[in-house]
Tab-separated table of C-alpha atoms in Angstrom:
chain	number	residue	atom	x	y	z
S	1	GLU	CA	-18.178	-17.517	16.428
S	2	ALA	CA	-17.064	-16.442	12.959
S	3	GLN	CA	-13.520	-15.190	13.188
S	4	VAL	CA	-10.041	-14.887	11.783
S	5	THR	CA	-7.425	-16.084	14.247
S	6	GLN	CA	-3.837	-14.926	14.043
S	7	ASN	CA	-0.997	-16.158	16.192
S	8	PRO	CA	1.069	-15.004	17.894
S	9	ARG	CA	-0.125	-11.507	18.893
S	10	TYR	CA	3.407	-10.391	19.719
S	11	LEU	CA	6.711	-11.763	18.488
S	12	ILE	CA	10.253	-10.589	19.094
S	13	THR	CA	12.952	-12.343	17.145
S	14	VAL	CA	16.454	-11.878	15.796
S	15	THR	CA	17.659	-11.295	12.258
S	16	GLY	CA	17.768	-14.445	10.186
S	17	LYS	CA	15.717	-16.717	12.425
S	18	LYS	CA	12.898	-18.225	10.392
S	19	LEU	CA	9.404	-17.627	11.705
S	20	THR	CA	5.810	-18.348	10.794
S	21	VAL	CA	2.725	-16.323	11.651
S	22	THR	CA	-0.398	-18.432	11.449
S	23	CYS	CA	-3.798	-17.340	10.186
S	24	SER	CA	-6.957	-19.412	10.283
S	25	GLN	CA	-10.577	-18.597	9.420
S	26	ASN	CA	-13.703	-20.606	10.184
S	27	MET	CA	-16.061	-18.979	7.677
S	28	ASN	CA	-15.216	-21.090	4.615
S	29	HIS	CA	-13.906	-17.973	2.893
S	30	GLU	CA	-12.177	-18.328	-0.445
S	31	TYR	CA	-10.117	-15.125	-0.268
S	32	MET	CA	-7.345	-14.645	2.281
S	33	SER	CA	-4.624	-12.037	2.412
S	34	TRP	CA	-1.772	-10.634	4.469
S	35	TYR	CA	-1.010	-6.959	5.115
S	36	ARG	CA	1.590	-5.013	6.970
S	37	GLN	CA	0.924	-1.673	8.597
S	38	ASP	CA	3.650	0.894	9.158
S	39	PRO	CA	3.401	4.473	10.454
S	40	GLY	CA	3.004	6.941	7.604
S	41	LEU	CA	2.547	4.170	5.031
S	42	GLY	CA	-0.772	2.671	6.042
S	43	LEU	CA	-1.746	-0.880	5.183
S	44	ARG	CA	0.070	-2.577	2.335
S	45	GLN	CA	-0.796	-5.929	0.847
S	46	ILE	CA	1.889	-8.618	1.007
S	47	TYR	CA	0.249	-11.678	-0.562
S	48	TYR	CA	-3.254	-12.878	-1.236
S	49	SER	CA	-4.956	-16.110	-2.178
S	50	MET	CA	-8.185	-16.631	-4.049
S	51	ASN	CA	-8.392	-20.335	-3.255
S	52	VAL	CA	-6.438	-23.426	-2.233
S	53	GLU	CA	-3.059	-23.609	-3.991
S	54	VAL	CA	-3.650	-20.198	-5.625
S	55	THR	CA	-1.512	-17.340	-4.295
S	56	ASP	CA	-0.446	-14.006	-5.765
S	57	LYS	CA	1.898	-11.208	-4.840
S	58	GLY	CA	0.587	-7.975	-3.448
S	59	ASP	CA	2.473	-4.698	-3.310
S	60	VAL	CA	5.284	-5.704	-0.931
S	61	PRO	CA	5.985	-9.459	-1.249
S	62	GLU	CA	9.792	-9.345	-0.953
S	63	GLY	CA	11.083	-11.349	2.003
S	64	TYR	CA	7.823	-13.203	2.581
S	65	LYS	CA	6.341	-16.540	1.582
S	66	VAL	CA	2.843	-17.903	1.931
S	67	SER	CA	1.082	-21.172	1.304
S	68	ARG	CA	-2.557	-22.179	0.980
S	69	LYS	CA	-2.725	-25.936	1.359
S	70	GLU	CA	-6.108	-25.840	3.076
S	71	LYS	CA	-8.945	-23.400	2.629
S	72	ARG	CA	-8.977	-22.293	6.258
S	73	ASN	CA	-5.244	-21.651	6.775
S	74	PHE	CA	-2.932	-19.081	5.239
S	75	PRO	CA	0.407	-18.883	7.095
S	76	LEU	CA	2.915	-16.096	6.507
S	77	ILE	CA	6.535	-17.259	6.490
S	78	LEU	CA	9.609	-15.106	6.951
S	79	GLU	CA	12.536	-17.311	5.950
S	80	SER	CA	15.216	-14.845	7.047
S	81	PRO	CA	13.654	-11.907	8.879
S	82	SER	CA	15.368	-8.537	8.791
S	83	PRO	CA	14.809	-5.419	10.927
S	84	ASN	CA	12.906	-3.707	8.079
S	85	GLN	CA	10.220	-6.348	8.515
S	86	THR	CA	9.429	-5.021	11.973
S	87	SER	CA	5.782	-4.114	11.598
S	88	LEU	CA	2.180	-4.812	12.549
S	89	TYR	CA	0.780	-7.633	10.436
S	90	PHE	CA	-2.849	-8.401	9.685
S	91	CYS	CA	-4.466	-11.379	8.075
S	92	ALA	CA	-7.899	-10.965	6.491
S	93	SER	CA	-10.434	-13.092	4.675
S	94	SER	CA	-13.580	-12.594	2.632
S	95	PHE	CA	-16.147	-14.785	0.953
S	96	GLY	CA	-15.181	-13.734	-2.559
S	97	ASN	CA	-12.960	-11.311	-4.408
S	98	PRO	CA	-12.968	-8.025	-2.448
S	99	ARG	CA	-12.594	-6.179	-5.734
S	100	SER	CA	-15.849	-7.506	-7.082
S	101	SER	CA	-19.173	-5.812	-6.891
S	102	TYR	CA	-20.580	-8.638	-4.789
S	103	ASN	CA	-20.773	-8.177	-1.076
S	104	SER	CA	-17.465	-9.548	0.171
S	105	PRO	CA	-16.531	-7.520	3.226
S	106	LEU	CA	-13.168	-8.240	4.764
S	107	HIS	CA	-12.786	-9.910	8.144
S	108	PHE	CA	-9.533	-9.116	9.909
S	109	GLY	CA	-7.514	-10.946	12.503
S	110	ASN	CA	-6.377	-9.099	15.625
S	111	GLY	CA	-2.906	-8.437	14.299
S	112	THR	CA	0.631	-9.630	15.063
S	113	ARG	CA	3.201	-7.129	16.225
S	114	LEU	CA	6.586	-8.363	15.010
S	115	THR	CA	9.909	-6.939	16.137
S	116	VAL	CA	13.096	-8.110	14.442
S	117	THR	CA	16.320	-7.072	16.182
W	1	LYS	CA	1.023	10.337	-6.108
W	2	ASN	CA	-0.742	7.612	-4.126
W	3	GLU	CA	-3.462	5.695	-5.890
W	4	VAL	CA	-5.741	6.324	-2.906
W	5	GLU	CA	-5.801	9.671	-1.128
W	6	GLN	CA	-7.741	10.347	2.035
W	7	SER	CA	-8.573	13.687	3.599
W	8	PRO	CA	-8.251	14.995	6.134
W	9	GLN	CA	-5.392	13.075	7.746
W	10	ASN	CA	-6.511	14.180	11.190
W	11	LEU	CA	-9.891	15.403	12.341
W	12	THR	CA	-11.020	16.578	15.747
W	13	ALA	CA	-14.705	17.135	16.415
W	14	GLN	CA	-17.038	17.853	19.284
W	15	GLU	CA	-19.613	15.283	20.276
W	16	GLY	CA	-22.734	15.627	18.161
W	17	GLU	CA	-21.045	17.119	15.113
W	18	PHE	CA	-21.566	15.811	11.575
W	19	ILE	CA	-18.320	14.384	10.208
W	20	THR	CA	-17.170	13.765	6.652
W	21	ILE	CA	-14.084	11.833	5.595
W	22	ASN	CA	-13.121	11.805	1.931
W	23	CYS	CA	-11.413	9.239	-0.292
W	24	SER	CA	-10.225	9.888	-3.841
W	25	TYR	CA	-8.658	7.273	-6.058
W	26	SER	CA	-6.930	7.359	-9.404
W	27	VAL	CA	-7.497	3.840	-10.699
W	28	GLY	CA	-10.511	2.074	-12.117
W	29	ILE	CA	-12.267	0.055	-9.456
W	30	SER	CA	-15.350	-2.023	-9.020
W	31	ALA	CA	-15.561	-1.884	-5.235
W	32	LEU	CA	-14.448	0.322	-2.384
W	33	HIS	CA	-14.167	-0.546	1.290
W	34	TRP	CA	-14.389	1.619	4.379
W	35	LEU	CA	-12.663	0.197	7.442
W	36	GLN	CA	-12.457	1.288	11.067
W	37	GLN	CA	-9.347	0.670	13.153
W	38	HIS	CA	-9.930	0.882	16.878
W	39	PRO	CA	-7.391	2.407	19.256
W	40	GLY	CA	-6.440	-1.131	20.298
W	41	GLY	CA	-5.500	-1.933	16.702
W	42	GLY	CA	-8.347	-4.192	15.576
W	43	ILE	CA	-9.822	-3.522	12.126
W	44	VAL	CA	-13.501	-3.827	11.287
W	45	SER	CA	-15.175	-3.555	7.898
W	46	LEU	CA	-17.810	-0.819	7.841
W	47	PHE	CA	-18.931	-0.773	4.226
W	48	MET	CA	-18.240	-2.310	0.875
W	49	LEU	CA	-19.826	-0.414	-1.996
W	50	SER	CA	-19.641	-0.141	-5.740
W	51	SER	CA	-22.260	2.518	-6.424
W	52	GLY	CA	-24.653	4.894	-4.745
W	53	LYS	CA	-25.004	5.006	-1.010
W	54	LYS	CA	-25.142	2.707	1.991
W	55	LYS	CA	-26.294	3.454	5.528
W	56	HIS	CA	-25.723	1.622	8.768
W	57	GLY	CA	-26.901	3.326	11.906
W	58	ARG	CA	-25.215	6.728	12.116
W	59	LEU	CA	-22.771	5.898	9.342
W	60	ILE	CA	-23.358	6.699	5.683
W	61	ALA	CA	-21.033	5.897	2.794
W	62	THR	CA	-21.386	7.276	-0.700
W	63	ILE	CA	-19.438	6.692	-3.879
W	64	ASN	CA	-19.278	8.500	-7.216
W	65	ILE	CA	-17.609	6.210	-9.711
W	66	GLN	CA	-17.357	8.868	-12.438
W	67	GLU	CA	-15.581	11.300	-10.115
W	68	LYS	CA	-13.530	8.524	-8.451
W	69	HIS	CA	-14.547	9.740	-5.016
W	70	SER	CA	-16.155	8.328	-1.899
W	71	SER	CA	-17.218	9.896	1.367
W	72	LEU	CA	-17.872	8.465	4.813
W	73	HIS	CA	-20.268	10.486	6.953
W	74	ILE	CA	-20.896	10.116	10.662
W	75	THR	CA	-24.008	11.784	12.022
W	76	ALA	CA	-24.330	12.797	15.685
W	77	SER	CA	-20.722	11.832	16.383
W	78	HIS	CA	-19.811	10.292	19.730
W	79	PRO	CA	-16.475	9.813	21.528
W	80	ARG	CA	-16.707	6.077	20.813
W	81	ASP	CA	-16.415	6.927	17.109
W	82	SER	CA	-12.805	7.967	17.766
W	83	ALA	CA	-10.729	5.684	15.559
W	84	VAL	CA	-8.742	5.586	12.341
W	85	TYR	CA	-10.933	5.304	9.248
W	86	ILE	CA	-9.353	3.668	6.220
W	87	CYS	CA	-10.476	3.595	2.607
W	88	ALA	CA	-9.416	0.698	0.356
W	89	VAL	CA	-10.015	0.065	-3.332
W	90	GLY	CA	-9.773	-3.069	-5.415
W	91	THR	CA	-7.152	-2.626	-8.095
W	92	SER	CA	-5.760	-5.216	-10.499
W	93	GLY	CA	-6.843	-8.782	-10.007
W	94	SER	CA	-7.743	-9.222	-6.374
W	95	ARG	CA	-5.333	-6.704	-4.925
W	96	LEU	CA	-6.376	-4.010	-2.520
W	97	THR	CA	-4.769	-0.595	-2.183
W	98	PHE	CA	-5.323	1.400	0.986
W	99	GLY	CA	-5.383	5.045	1.887
W	100	GLU	CA	-3.218	6.168	4.791
W	101	GLY	CA	-6.204	6.593	7.033
W	102	THR	CA	-7.936	9.457	8.807
W	103	GLN	CA	-7.449	9.767	12.565
W	104	LEU	CA	-10.750	10.928	14.066
W	105	THR	CA	-11.003	12.199	17.618
W	106	VAL	CA	-14.412	13.097	19.009
W	107	ASN	CA	-14.308	15.059	22.242
W	108	PRO	CA	-17.138	14.955	24.772
């Protein structure tokens, strides 16, 4: 089954303790991205990647790192989490550039609810 | 002012009604996405369009590039259509900018 798999679904941690949220897709998609969703602010893009070893900042990259060593995986790393990073996180992928006029619908993971105390 | 504005923010309808959700954007784009977020939180892509109109079942999406406006229509609405509907546009490079979403509730 074609899917984007995020883990974990729920994570409670403490300030400063490094964590990684994994994201994997089995559709051979080139584009992968991370978003956070907060009440009243909607979805905001953190980082995206157009291909292996190619990553770019989105609108809210501060405090996050990503890597794209393999096409299928795009982990989100919080080196020193802070309470303002408490949020619902989504990973998504698409075949090509979602800004292009070609048909590249986004496929989303189920989300990771992160709480930093 | 947000680059992507959706209206209304909240919408309550009776089953069977025709529903319209609007999305206006202020930047040049080449594609616009409509997404549906279920009450459980999962997000599904409904449409990706760059011109004209697309239809899938009871859902219709239109876009007017000159007016920088898109609409999502739901015909013969049903309680299972209750969800948050989100508009997203491709901005610089491969970035996406999202509207805040429209919470739709369809009552039986």
